[in-house]
Amino acid sequence: MTTSPTRSAATALLCWLTVLLEGYDLVALGATIPTLLKTHYLGFTAAGATAVATVSLVGVAVGAAGLGPLTDRFGRRSMLIGSVLLFSLFTLLTPFSPNVAVFGVLRFAAGLGLGACMPVALTVMAENLPARRRASASTFTMTGYHVGAVLTSILALVVAEDWHVLFYGGGAVGLLVVPLMWWRLPESAAYLAAKQEPEAERLRLRDLLGPRFRRVSIAVWTGSFMGLLLVYGLNTWLPQLMRSAGYPISTSIALLLVLNVGAVIGLVLAGTIADRRGIRPIARIWFGAGAVLLALLSLRIGNSVLLNALVLLTGVFVFSAQVLIYGYVTQVFPARARGTALGLTSAVGRLGSIVGPFITGALVTAGVAYPWGFWFFALVAALGLAAVLLLGGRSETVSGSEAAALQS
C-alpha cells in the first residue's frame, strides 16, 4: 500500500497541529494562573493553582499510558480524532467552572485527551514515512509544540487579563481540526498490516517487560523521564535560576526565549543528523553535550554574547535529546506494539515533567537554586546519557524487514 505525496503532507500537517495543541495548552494554563491568583477567581489560592497544574499533568500522563495501548487495538486514526475531540470539549468547558475543584476536574479530563495526542501523532508520523526518516519525523512533529507555546505567549499578551479567550481559542481550534482529520487522516498502513497477523503473534502490554523488550523498555522510559524533567524544569525555573545567579530580571526572561529558539534549531538538526548517522549515537551525543552545557551554566558569565550562546546551545541539545528517544521507540518497536510502547514512554516522561519543576522549586525555596539547580540538571542529563548507553543493537527487538530498516 502506498501513500500519495498529497496525503502524506496532509497527514504530517494534522499530526503537527495536534502536537501544537499541547504546546498551546501548557502556556495557556501558565499564563492564566497569575490572573486567577490576582483576582482570586473562584477563590483560587497558590495551593489551589498548584493542585490544578499538577492534576492537569497527571491527566496527560494517564492519557498517554491508558490510550496508547488502545491505538494498537482500535487503530491510530480513531484514537487520534477522539483524543483531540476530548481535549477540545473539556478545554472549552473550563471557563464555565463553578469552583476550583471542578476547574481541576475539567483540566484533568482535558489532559486525558491531550496526553494521547502526542504519542499517537508521533506514531502516525513514523508510520507515514520510511523507517530511515523516523528520527526527523519525530523531531519535525515536536516543533509544533514550541510553535504552539510561542503563539499562546503572544495571544496571552494581547488578551491580558481576559484569560477565558485562551481556553476558548484552544478548544475552538481543536474542534476545527477534528472534521479535517475525519476527512483527510488515513489509517496507518503499518497498523492495518499488523492487524492481519495471527493473534498468537501479537504483543500484549506485559510483553514490553518480557525478556525480548525489557532492557530497551526500561532504557527508553528512563531516558524519557530524564528528558522531560529537563524540559519542564528548565522552562519553569530558568528565569528564577538566572535571577539567583545575579543576572537582571530582563536578562533572565530573555534567556528563556533564547533557550526555546535553541530548542527549535536542535529539533531540526537532531532529526536530520540522526536519520543519517543513527538515533542511538546522536542521542548519546545530545544527552552528553546537554550535561556539559548545564554544568557550565553554573558558572557566573559576565559576557552577554557568551551567555546567550551558551543558553542557545543548551536549548539545542537538551530539548531535542528527549525527542530522539521517541524516534528510537517508533523505529525499534514493531507496528503491533508501537502505539503501546510510545504511549508508555510518553507517560513515564510525564512523571518527569511533574518531578522536575517540583524539585527545582524546592531548591529555590531552600535558597540554593544557584548553583545547585544547574548541577542537578547536569546530573539528570548524565542519567539520560546512561539510559541511552543501555540501548543495544537491532537484534534485541525487531527482526526481518523492520530490523533491516533499523539504523544503529
Coordinates of N, CA and C in Angstrom, one line a residue, residues 63-273:
G63 N -3.5 9.8 30.3 CA -4.0 9.7 29.0 C -3.0 9.0 28.0
A64 N -1.7 9.3 28.2 CA -0.6 8.7 27.4 C -0.5 7.2 27.6
A65 N -0.6 6.9 28.9 CA -0.4 5.5 29.3 C -1.6 4.6 28.9
G66 N -2.8 5.2 29.2 CA -4.0 4.4 29.0 C -4.5 4.3 27.6
L67 N -4.4 5.4 26.8 CA -4.9 5.4 25.5 C -3.9 4.8 24.5
G68 N -2.6 4.8 24.9 CA -1.6 4.3 24.0 C -1.9 2.8 23.5
P69 N -2.1 1.9 24.5 CA -2.4 0.5 24.1 C -3.7 0.4 23.2
L70 N -4.6 1.3 23.4 CA -5.9 1.3 22.6 C -5.6 1.6 21.2
T71 N -4.5 2.4 20.9 CA -4.2 2.6 19.5 C -3.8 1.4 18.7
D72 N -3.1 0.5 19.5 CA -2.7 -0.8 18.9 C -3.9 -1.8 18.7
R73 N -5.0 -1.5 19.4 CA -6.2 -2.4 19.3 C -7.2 -1.8 18.4
F74 N -7.5 -0.5 18.4 CA -8.6 0.0 17.6 C -8.1 1.0 16.5
G75 N -6.8 1.2 16.4 CA -6.3 2.0 15.3 C -5.9 3.4 15.7
R76 N -5.0 3.9 14.8 CA -4.4 5.2 15.1 C -5.4 6.4 14.8
R77 N -6.1 6.2 13.7 CA -7.0 7.3 13.2 C -8.1 7.6 14.2
S78 N -8.8 6.6 14.7 CA -10.0 6.9 15.6 C -9.5 7.4 16.9
M79 N -8.4 6.9 17.4 CA -7.9 7.3 18.7 C -7.4 8.8 18.7
L80 N -6.7 9.1 17.6 CA -6.2 10.5 17.5 C -7.4 11.5 17.4
I81 N -8.3 11.2 16.5 CA -9.5 12.0 16.4 C -10.3 12.2 17.7
G82 N -10.5 11.0 18.4 CA -11.2 11.0 19.7 C -10.4 11.8 20.7
S83 N -9.1 11.7 20.7 CA -8.3 12.4 21.7 C -8.4 13.9 21.6
V84 N -8.3 14.4 20.3 CA -8.4 15.8 20.0 C -9.8 16.3 20.4
L85 N -10.8 15.5 20.1 CA -12.2 15.9 20.5 C -12.4 16.0 22.0
L86 N -11.8 15.1 22.7 CA -11.9 15.1 24.2 C -11.2 16.3 24.8
F87 N -10.0 16.6 24.3 CA -9.3 17.7 24.8 C -10.0 19.0 24.5
S88 N -10.6 19.1 23.3 CA -11.2 20.4 22.9 C -12.5 20.7 23.7
L89 N -13.3 19.7 23.9 CA -14.5 19.9 24.6 C -14.3 20.3 26.0
F90 N -13.4 19.6 26.7 CA -13.2 20.0 28.1 C -12.4 21.3 28.3
T91 N -11.6 21.6 27.3 CA -10.9 22.9 27.3 C -12.0 24.1 27.2
L92 N -12.9 23.9 26.3 CA -14.0 24.9 26.1 C -14.8 25.0 27.4
L93 N -15.0 24.0 28.1 CA -15.8 24.0 29.3 C -15.1 24.6 30.5
T94 N -13.8 24.6 30.5 CA -13.1 25.1 31.6 C -13.5 26.4 32.2
P95 N -13.6 27.5 31.3 CA -14.0 28.8 31.9 C -15.4 28.8 32.6
F96 N -16.2 27.8 32.4 CA -17.5 27.8 33.0 C -17.5 27.1 34.4
S97 N -16.3 26.7 34.9 CA -16.2 26.0 36.1 C -16.8 26.8 37.3
P98 N -17.6 26.2 38.1 CA -18.3 26.9 39.2 C -17.4 27.1 40.4
N99 N -16.3 26.2 40.5 CA -15.4 26.3 41.7 C -14.1 25.7 41.3
V100 N -13.1 25.8 42.2 CA -11.7 25.3 41.9 C -11.7 23.8 41.6
A101 N -12.5 23.1 42.4 CA -12.5 21.6 42.2 C -12.9 21.2 40.8
V102 N -14.0 21.8 40.4 CA -14.5 21.5 39.0 C -13.5 21.9 38.0
F103 N -12.9 23.1 38.2 CA -11.8 23.6 37.3 C -10.7 22.5 37.2
G104 N -10.3 21.9 38.3 CA -9.3 20.9 38.3 C -9.7 19.6 37.6
V105 N -11.0 19.2 37.8 CA -11.6 18.0 37.1 C -11.6 18.2 35.6
L106 N -12.0 19.4 35.2 CA -12.0 19.6 33.7 C -10.6 19.7 33.1
R107 N -9.7 20.2 33.9 CA -8.3 20.2 33.4 C -7.7 18.8 33.3
F108 N -8.1 18.0 34.3 CA -7.7 16.6 34.3 C -8.3 15.8 33.0
A109 N -9.6 16.1 32.8 CA -10.2 15.4 31.6 C -9.6 15.9 30.3
A110 N -9.3 17.2 30.2 CA -8.7 17.7 29.0 C -7.3 17.1 28.9
G111 N -6.6 16.9 30.0 CA -5.3 16.3 30.0 C -5.3 14.9 29.5
L112 N -6.4 14.1 29.8 CA -6.5 12.8 29.2 C -6.4 12.7 27.7
G113 N -7.2 13.6 27.1 CA -7.2 13.7 25.6 C -5.8 14.2 25.1
L114 N -5.3 15.2 25.8 CA -4.1 15.8 25.4 C -2.9 14.8 25.5
G115 N -2.9 14.0 26.5 CA -1.9 13.1 26.7 C -1.7 12.0 25.6
A116 N -2.9 11.7 25.0 CA -2.8 10.7 23.9 C -2.4 11.4 22.6
C117 N -2.7 12.7 22.5 CA -2.4 13.3 21.2 C -1.0 13.1 20.7
M118 N 0.0 13.5 21.6 CA 1.4 13.5 21.1 C 1.9 12.1 20.7
P119 N 1.7 11.0 21.6 CA 2.3 9.7 21.2 C 1.6 9.1 20.0
V120 N 0.3 9.4 19.9 CA -0.4 8.8 18.7 C 0.0 9.6 17.5
A121 N 0.1 10.9 17.6 CA 0.6 11.7 16.4 C 2.0 11.3 16.0
L122 N 2.9 11.0 16.9 CA 4.2 10.6 16.6 C 4.2 9.2 16.0
T123 N 3.3 8.4 16.4 CA 3.2 7.0 15.8 C 2.7 7.1 14.4
V124 N 1.7 7.9 14.2 CA 1.2 8.1 12.8 C 2.3 8.7 11.9
M125 N 3.0 9.7 12.4 CA 4.1 10.3 11.5 C 5.1 9.3 11.2
A126 N 5.5 8.5 12.2 CA 6.6 7.5 12.0 C 6.1 6.5 10.9
E127 N 4.9 6.1 11.0 CA 4.4 5.0 10.1 C 4.0 5.6 8.7
N128 N 4.0 6.9 8.6 CA 3.7 7.6 7.4 C 5.0 7.8 6.5
L129 N 6.1 7.6 7.1 CA 7.4 7.8 6.5 C 8.3 6.6 6.5
P130 N 9.3 6.5 5.6 CA 10.2 5.3 5.7 C 10.9 5.2 7.0
A131 N 11.3 4.1 7.4 CA 12.0 3.9 8.7 C 13.2 4.7 8.8
R132 N 13.9 5.0 7.7 CA 15.1 5.7 7.7 C 14.9 7.2 8.0
R133 N 13.7 7.6 8.0 CA 13.4 9.1 8.3 C 12.6 9.2 9.6
R134 N 12.5 8.2 10.5 CA 11.7 8.3 11.6 C 12.2 9.3 12.7
A135 N 13.5 9.5 12.7 CA 14.1 10.5 13.7 C 13.6 11.9 13.3
S136 N 13.7 12.3 12.0 CA 13.2 13.6 11.6 C 11.7 13.7 11.7
A137 N 11.0 12.6 11.5 CA 9.6 12.6 11.7 C 9.2 13.0 13.1
S138 N 9.9 12.5 14.1 CA 9.6 12.8 15.5 C 10.0 14.2 15.8
T139 N 11.2 14.6 15.4 CA 11.6 16.0 15.7 C 10.9 17.0 15.0
F140 N 10.5 16.8 13.7 CA 9.7 17.8 13.0 C 8.3 18.0 13.7
T141 N 7.7 16.8 14.0 CA 6.4 16.9 14.7 C 6.5 17.7 16.0
M142 N 7.5 17.5 16.7 CA 7.7 18.2 18.0 C 7.9 19.7 17.9
T143 N 8.3 20.2 16.7 CA 8.5 21.6 16.6 C 7.1 22.3 16.8
G144 N 6.0 21.6 16.5 CA 4.7 22.1 16.7 C 4.5 22.5 18.2
Y145 N 5.1 21.7 19.1 CA 4.9 22.0 20.5 C 5.5 23.4 20.8
H146 N 6.6 23.7 20.3 CA 7.2 25.0 20.6 C 6.5 26.2 19.9
V147 N 6.1 25.9 18.6 CA 5.3 26.9 17.9 C 4.0 27.2 18.7
G148 N 3.4 26.2 19.2 CA 2.1 26.4 20.0 C 2.4 27.2 21.2
A149 N 3.5 27.0 21.9 CA 3.9 27.7 23.1 C 4.1 29.2 22.7
V150 N 4.8 29.5 21.6 CA 5.1 30.8 21.2 C 3.8 31.6 20.9
L151 N 2.9 30.9 20.1 CA 1.6 31.5 19.7 C 0.8 31.9 20.9
T152 N 0.8 31.0 21.9 CA 0.0 31.3 23.1 C 0.6 32.4 23.9
S153 N 1.9 32.5 23.9 CA 2.5 33.6 24.6 C 2.1 34.9 24.0
I154 N 2.1 35.0 22.7 CA 1.7 36.2 22.0 C 0.2 36.5 22.3
L155 N -0.6 35.5 22.2 CA -2.1 35.7 22.4 C -2.3 36.1 23.9
A156 N -1.6 35.6 24.8 CA -1.7 35.9 26.2 C -1.4 37.4 26.5
L157 N -0.4 37.9 25.7 CA 0.0 39.3 25.9 C -1.1 40.2 25.3
V158 N -1.8 39.7 24.2 CA -2.8 40.5 23.6 C -4.1 40.6 24.4
V159 N -4.5 39.4 25.0 CA -5.8 39.4 25.7 C -5.6 39.9 27.2
A160 N -4.4 40.0 27.6 CA -4.1 40.5 29.0 C -4.8 39.6 30.0
E161 N -5.7 40.2 30.8 CA -6.3 39.5 31.9 C -7.6 38.8 31.5
D162 N -8.0 38.9 30.2 CA -9.2 38.2 29.7 C -8.8 36.7 29.4
W163 N -8.4 36.0 30.4 CA -7.9 34.6 30.3 C -8.8 33.6 29.6
H164 N -10.1 33.9 29.7 CA -11.1 33.0 29.1 C -10.8 32.7 27.6
V165 N -10.3 33.8 26.9 CA -10.1 33.7 25.5 C -9.1 32.6 25.2
L166 N -8.1 32.4 26.0 CA -7.1 31.4 25.8 C -7.7 30.0 25.7
F167 N -8.6 29.7 26.6 CA -9.3 28.4 26.6 C -10.3 28.2 25.5
Y168 N -11.0 29.3 25.2 CA -11.9 29.3 24.1 C -11.2 29.1 22.8
G169 N -10.0 29.7 22.7 CA -9.3 29.6 21.4 C -8.7 28.2 21.2
G170 N -8.1 27.6 22.3 CA -7.6 26.3 22.2 C -8.7 25.3 21.9
G171 N -9.8 25.4 22.6 CA -10.9 24.4 22.3 C -11.5 24.6 20.9
A172 N -11.6 25.8 20.4 CA -12.2 26.1 19.1 C -11.3 25.5 18.0
V173 N -10.0 25.8 18.2 CA -9.0 25.3 17.2 C -9.1 23.8 17.1
G174 N -9.1 23.1 18.3 CA -9.2 21.7 18.3 C -10.5 21.2 17.6
L175 N -11.6 21.8 17.9 CA -12.8 21.4 17.2 C -12.8 21.6 15.7
L176 N -12.1 22.6 15.2 CA -11.9 22.8 13.8 C -11.0 21.7 13.2
V177 N -10.1 21.3 13.9 CA -9.2 20.3 13.4 C -9.8 18.9 13.3
V178 N -10.8 18.6 14.2 CA -11.5 17.3 14.2 C -12.1 16.9 12.8
P179 N -12.9 17.8 12.2 CA -13.5 17.4 10.9 C -12.4 17.3 9.8
L180 N -11.4 18.1 9.9 CA -10.3 18.0 8.9 C -9.6 16.6 9.1
M181 N -9.4 16.1 10.3 CA -8.8 14.8 10.5 C -9.8 13.7 10.0
W182 N -11.0 13.9 10.2 CA -12.0 12.9 9.8 C -12.0 12.8 8.3
W183 N -11.8 13.9 7.6 CA -11.8 14.0 6.2 C -10.5 13.5 5.5
R184 N -9.3 13.9 6.1 CA -8.1 13.8 5.4 C -7.1 12.8 6.1
L185 N -7.3 12.3 7.3 CA -6.4 11.5 8.0 C -6.7 10.0 7.7
P186 N -5.7 9.3 7.0 CA -6.0 7.9 6.7 C -5.5 7.0 7.9
E187 N -6.0 5.8 7.9 CA -5.5 4.8 8.9 C -4.1 4.4 8.5
S188 N -3.2 4.1 9.5 CA -1.9 3.7 9.2 C -1.8 2.4 8.5
A189 N -1.0 2.3 7.4 CA -0.9 1.1 6.6 C -0.2 0.0 7.5
A190 N 0.8 0.5 8.3 CA 1.5 -0.4 9.2 C 0.6 -1.1 10.2
Y191 N -0.3 -0.3 10.7 CA -1.3 -0.8 11.7 C -2.2 -1.8 11.0
L192 N -2.7 -1.5 9.8 CA -3.6 -2.4 9.1 C -2.9 -3.8 8.8
A193 N -1.6 -3.6 8.4 CA -0.8 -4.9 8.2 C -0.6 -5.7 9.4
A194 N -0.4 -5.0 10.6 CA -0.2 -5.7 11.8 C -1.5 -6.4 12.2
K195 N -2.6 -5.9 11.9 CA -3.9 -6.5 12.3 C -4.1 -7.8 11.6
Q196 N -3.4 -8.0 10.5 CA -3.6 -9.2 9.7 C -2.8 -10.4 10.3
E197 N -1.9 -10.1 11.2 CA -1.0 -11.1 11.8 C -1.9 -12.0 12.7
P198 N -1.5 -13.3 12.8 CA -2.2 -14.2 13.7 C -2.2 -13.7 15.1
E199 N -3.3 -14.0 15.8 CA -3.4 -13.5 17.2 C -2.3 -13.9 18.1
A200 N -1.7 -15.0 17.9 CA -0.7 -15.6 18.7 C 0.6 -14.7 18.6
E201 N 0.8 -14.0 17.4 CA 2.0 -13.3 17.2 C 1.9 -11.8 17.7
R202 N 0.7 -11.4 18.1 CA 0.5 -10.0 18.6 C 1.0 -9.9 20.0
L203 N 1.5 -8.7 20.3 CA 2.1 -8.4 21.6 C 1.1 -7.8 22.5
R204 N 1.2 -8.2 23.8 CA 0.4 -7.6 24.9 C 1.2 -6.7 25.7
L205 N 0.5 -5.9 26.5 CA 1.2 -4.9 27.3 C 2.3 -5.5 28.2
R206 N 2.1 -6.6 28.8 CA 3.1 -7.2 29.7 C 4.3 -7.7 28.9
D207 N 4.2 -7.9 27.6 CA 5.3 -8.3 26.8 C 6.4 -7.3 26.7
L208 N 6.1 -6.0 26.9 CA 7.1 -4.9 26.9 C 8.1 -5.1 28.0
L209 N 7.7 -5.8 29.1 CA 8.7 -6.1 30.1 C 9.1 -7.6 30.1
G210 N 8.8 -8.2 29.0 CA 9.3 -9.6 28.9 C 10.8 -9.7 28.5
P211 N 11.3 -10.8 28.3 CA 12.8 -11.0 28.0 C 13.2 -10.2 26.8
R212 N 12.3 -10.2 25.8 CA 12.7 -9.6 24.5 C 12.8 -8.1 24.5
F213 N 11.9 -7.5 25.3 CA 11.8 -6.0 25.2 C 12.2 -5.3 26.5
R214 N 12.5 -6.1 27.6 CA 12.7 -5.5 28.9 C 13.8 -4.4 28.9
R215 N 15.0 -4.7 28.4 CA 16.1 -3.7 28.5 C 15.8 -2.5 27.8
V216 N 15.3 -2.6 26.5 CA 15.0 -1.4 25.8 C 13.9 -0.6 26.3
S217 N 12.9 -1.3 26.9 CA 11.7 -0.5 27.5 C 12.2 0.3 28.7
I218 N 13.0 -0.3 29.6 CA 13.5 0.4 30.8 C 14.4 1.5 30.4
A219 N 15.2 1.3 29.4 CA 16.1 2.4 28.9 C 15.4 3.6 28.3
V220 N 14.4 3.3 27.5 CA 13.7 4.5 26.9 C 12.8 5.1 27.9
W221 N 12.2 4.4 28.8 CA 11.4 5.0 29.9 C 12.3 5.9 30.7
T222 N 13.4 5.4 31.1 CA 14.3 6.3 31.9 C 14.8 7.5 31.1
G223 N 15.2 7.3 29.9 CA 15.6 8.5 29.1 C 14.5 9.5 28.9
S224 N 13.2 9.0 28.7 CA 12.1 9.9 28.6 C 11.8 10.7 29.9
F225 N 11.9 10.0 31.0 CA 11.7 10.6 32.3 C 12.8 11.7 32.5
M226 N 14.0 11.4 32.3 CA 15.1 12.4 32.5 C 14.9 13.6 31.5
G227 N 14.6 13.3 30.2 CA 14.4 14.3 29.2 C 13.3 15.3 29.5
L228 N 12.2 14.8 29.9 CA 11.1 15.7 30.2 C 11.2 16.4 31.5
L229 N 12.0 15.8 32.4 CA 12.3 16.5 33.6 C 13.1 17.8 33.3
L230 N 14.0 17.6 32.4 CA 14.8 18.8 32.0 C 14.0 19.8 31.3
V231 N 13.2 19.4 30.3 CA 12.4 20.3 29.5 C 11.5 21.2 30.4
Y232 N 10.7 20.5 31.3 CA 9.7 21.2 32.1 C 10.4 22.0 33.3
G233 N 11.5 21.4 33.8 CA 12.2 22.0 34.9 C 12.9 23.3 34.4
L234 N 13.5 23.3 33.3 CA 14.1 24.5 32.7 C 13.1 25.5 32.3
N235 N 12.1 25.1 31.6 CA 11.1 26.1 31.1 C 10.4 26.8 32.3
T236 N 10.2 26.0 33.4 CA 9.5 26.6 34.6 C 10.4 27.5 35.4
W237 N 11.7 27.1 35.6 CA 12.5 27.8 36.6 C 13.8 28.5 36.1
L238 N 14.1 28.4 34.8 CA 15.3 29.0 34.3 C 15.4 30.5 34.6
P239 N 14.3 31.3 34.4 CA 14.4 32.7 34.8 C 14.8 32.9 36.3
Q240 N 14.2 32.2 37.2 CA 14.5 32.3 38.6 C 15.9 31.8 38.9
L241 N 16.4 30.8 38.2 CA 17.7 30.3 38.4 C 18.7 31.4 38.0
M242 N 18.5 32.1 36.9 CA 19.4 33.1 36.4 C 19.3 34.3 37.4
R243 N 18.1 34.6 37.9 CA 18.0 35.7 38.9 C 18.8 35.4 40.1
S244 N 18.7 34.1 40.5 CA 19.5 33.7 41.7 C 21.0 33.8 41.5
A245 N 21.4 33.7 40.2 CA 22.8 33.8 39.9 C 23.3 35.3 39.8
G246 N 22.3 36.2 39.9 CA 22.7 37.6 39.9 C 22.4 38.4 38.6
Y247 N 21.8 37.7 37.6 CA 21.5 38.4 36.3 C 20.3 39.2 36.5
P248 N 20.2 40.3 35.7 CA 19.0 41.2 35.8 C 17.7 40.4 35.4
I249 N 16.5 40.8 35.8 CA 15.3 40.1 35.5 C 15.0 40.1 34.0
S250 N 15.3 41.2 33.4 CA 15.1 41.3 31.9 C 15.9 40.3 31.2
T251 N 17.2 40.1 31.6 CA 18.1 39.1 31.0 C 17.6 37.7 31.3
S252 N 17.1 37.5 32.5 CA 16.6 36.1 32.9 C 15.5 35.7 32.0
I253 N 14.5 36.6 31.8 CA 13.3 36.3 31.0 C 13.7 36.1 29.5
A254 N 14.6 37.0 29.0 CA 15.0 36.9 27.6 C 15.7 35.6 27.4
L255 N 16.5 35.1 28.3 CA 17.2 33.8 28.2 C 16.2 32.6 28.0
L256 N 15.0 32.7 28.5 CA 14.0 31.7 28.3 C 13.6 31.6 26.9
L257 N 13.5 32.8 26.2 CA 13.2 32.8 24.8 C 14.3 32.2 24.0
V258 N 15.6 32.6 24.4 CA 16.8 32.1 23.7 C 16.8 30.6 23.8
L259 N 16.5 30.0 25.0 CA 16.5 28.6 25.2 C 15.6 27.9 24.3
N260 N 14.4 28.4 24.1 CA 13.4 27.8 23.2 C 13.7 28.0 21.7
V261 N 14.3 29.1 21.4 CA 14.8 29.2 20.0 C 15.8 28.1 19.7
G262 N 16.7 27.9 20.7 CA 17.6 26.8 20.5 C 17.0 25.4 20.4
A263 N 15.8 25.3 21.1 CA 15.1 24.0 21.1 C 14.6 23.7 19.7
V264 N 14.1 24.7 19.0 CA 13.6 24.5 17.6 C 14.7 24.2 16.7
I265 N 15.8 24.9 16.8 CA 17.0 24.6 16.0 C 17.5 23.2 16.2
G266 N 17.5 22.8 17.5 CA 18.0 21.5 17.9 C 17.1 20.4 17.3
L267 N 15.8 20.6 17.3 CA 14.9 19.6 16.8 C 15.2 19.3 15.3
V268 N 15.4 20.4 14.6 CA 15.7 20.2 13.1 C 17.0 19.5 12.9
L269 N 18.0 20.0 13.6 CA 19.4 19.4 13.5 C 19.4 17.9 13.9
A270 N 18.8 17.6 15.1 CA 18.9 16.3 15.7 C 18.3 15.3 14.7
G271 N 17.1 15.6 14.2 CA 16.4 14.7 13.4 C 17.1 14.4 12.1
T272 N 17.6 15.5 11.5 CA 18.3 15.3 10.2 C 19.6 14.5 10.4
I273 N 20.4 14.8 11.4 CA 21.6 14.1 11.6 C 21.4 12.6 12.0

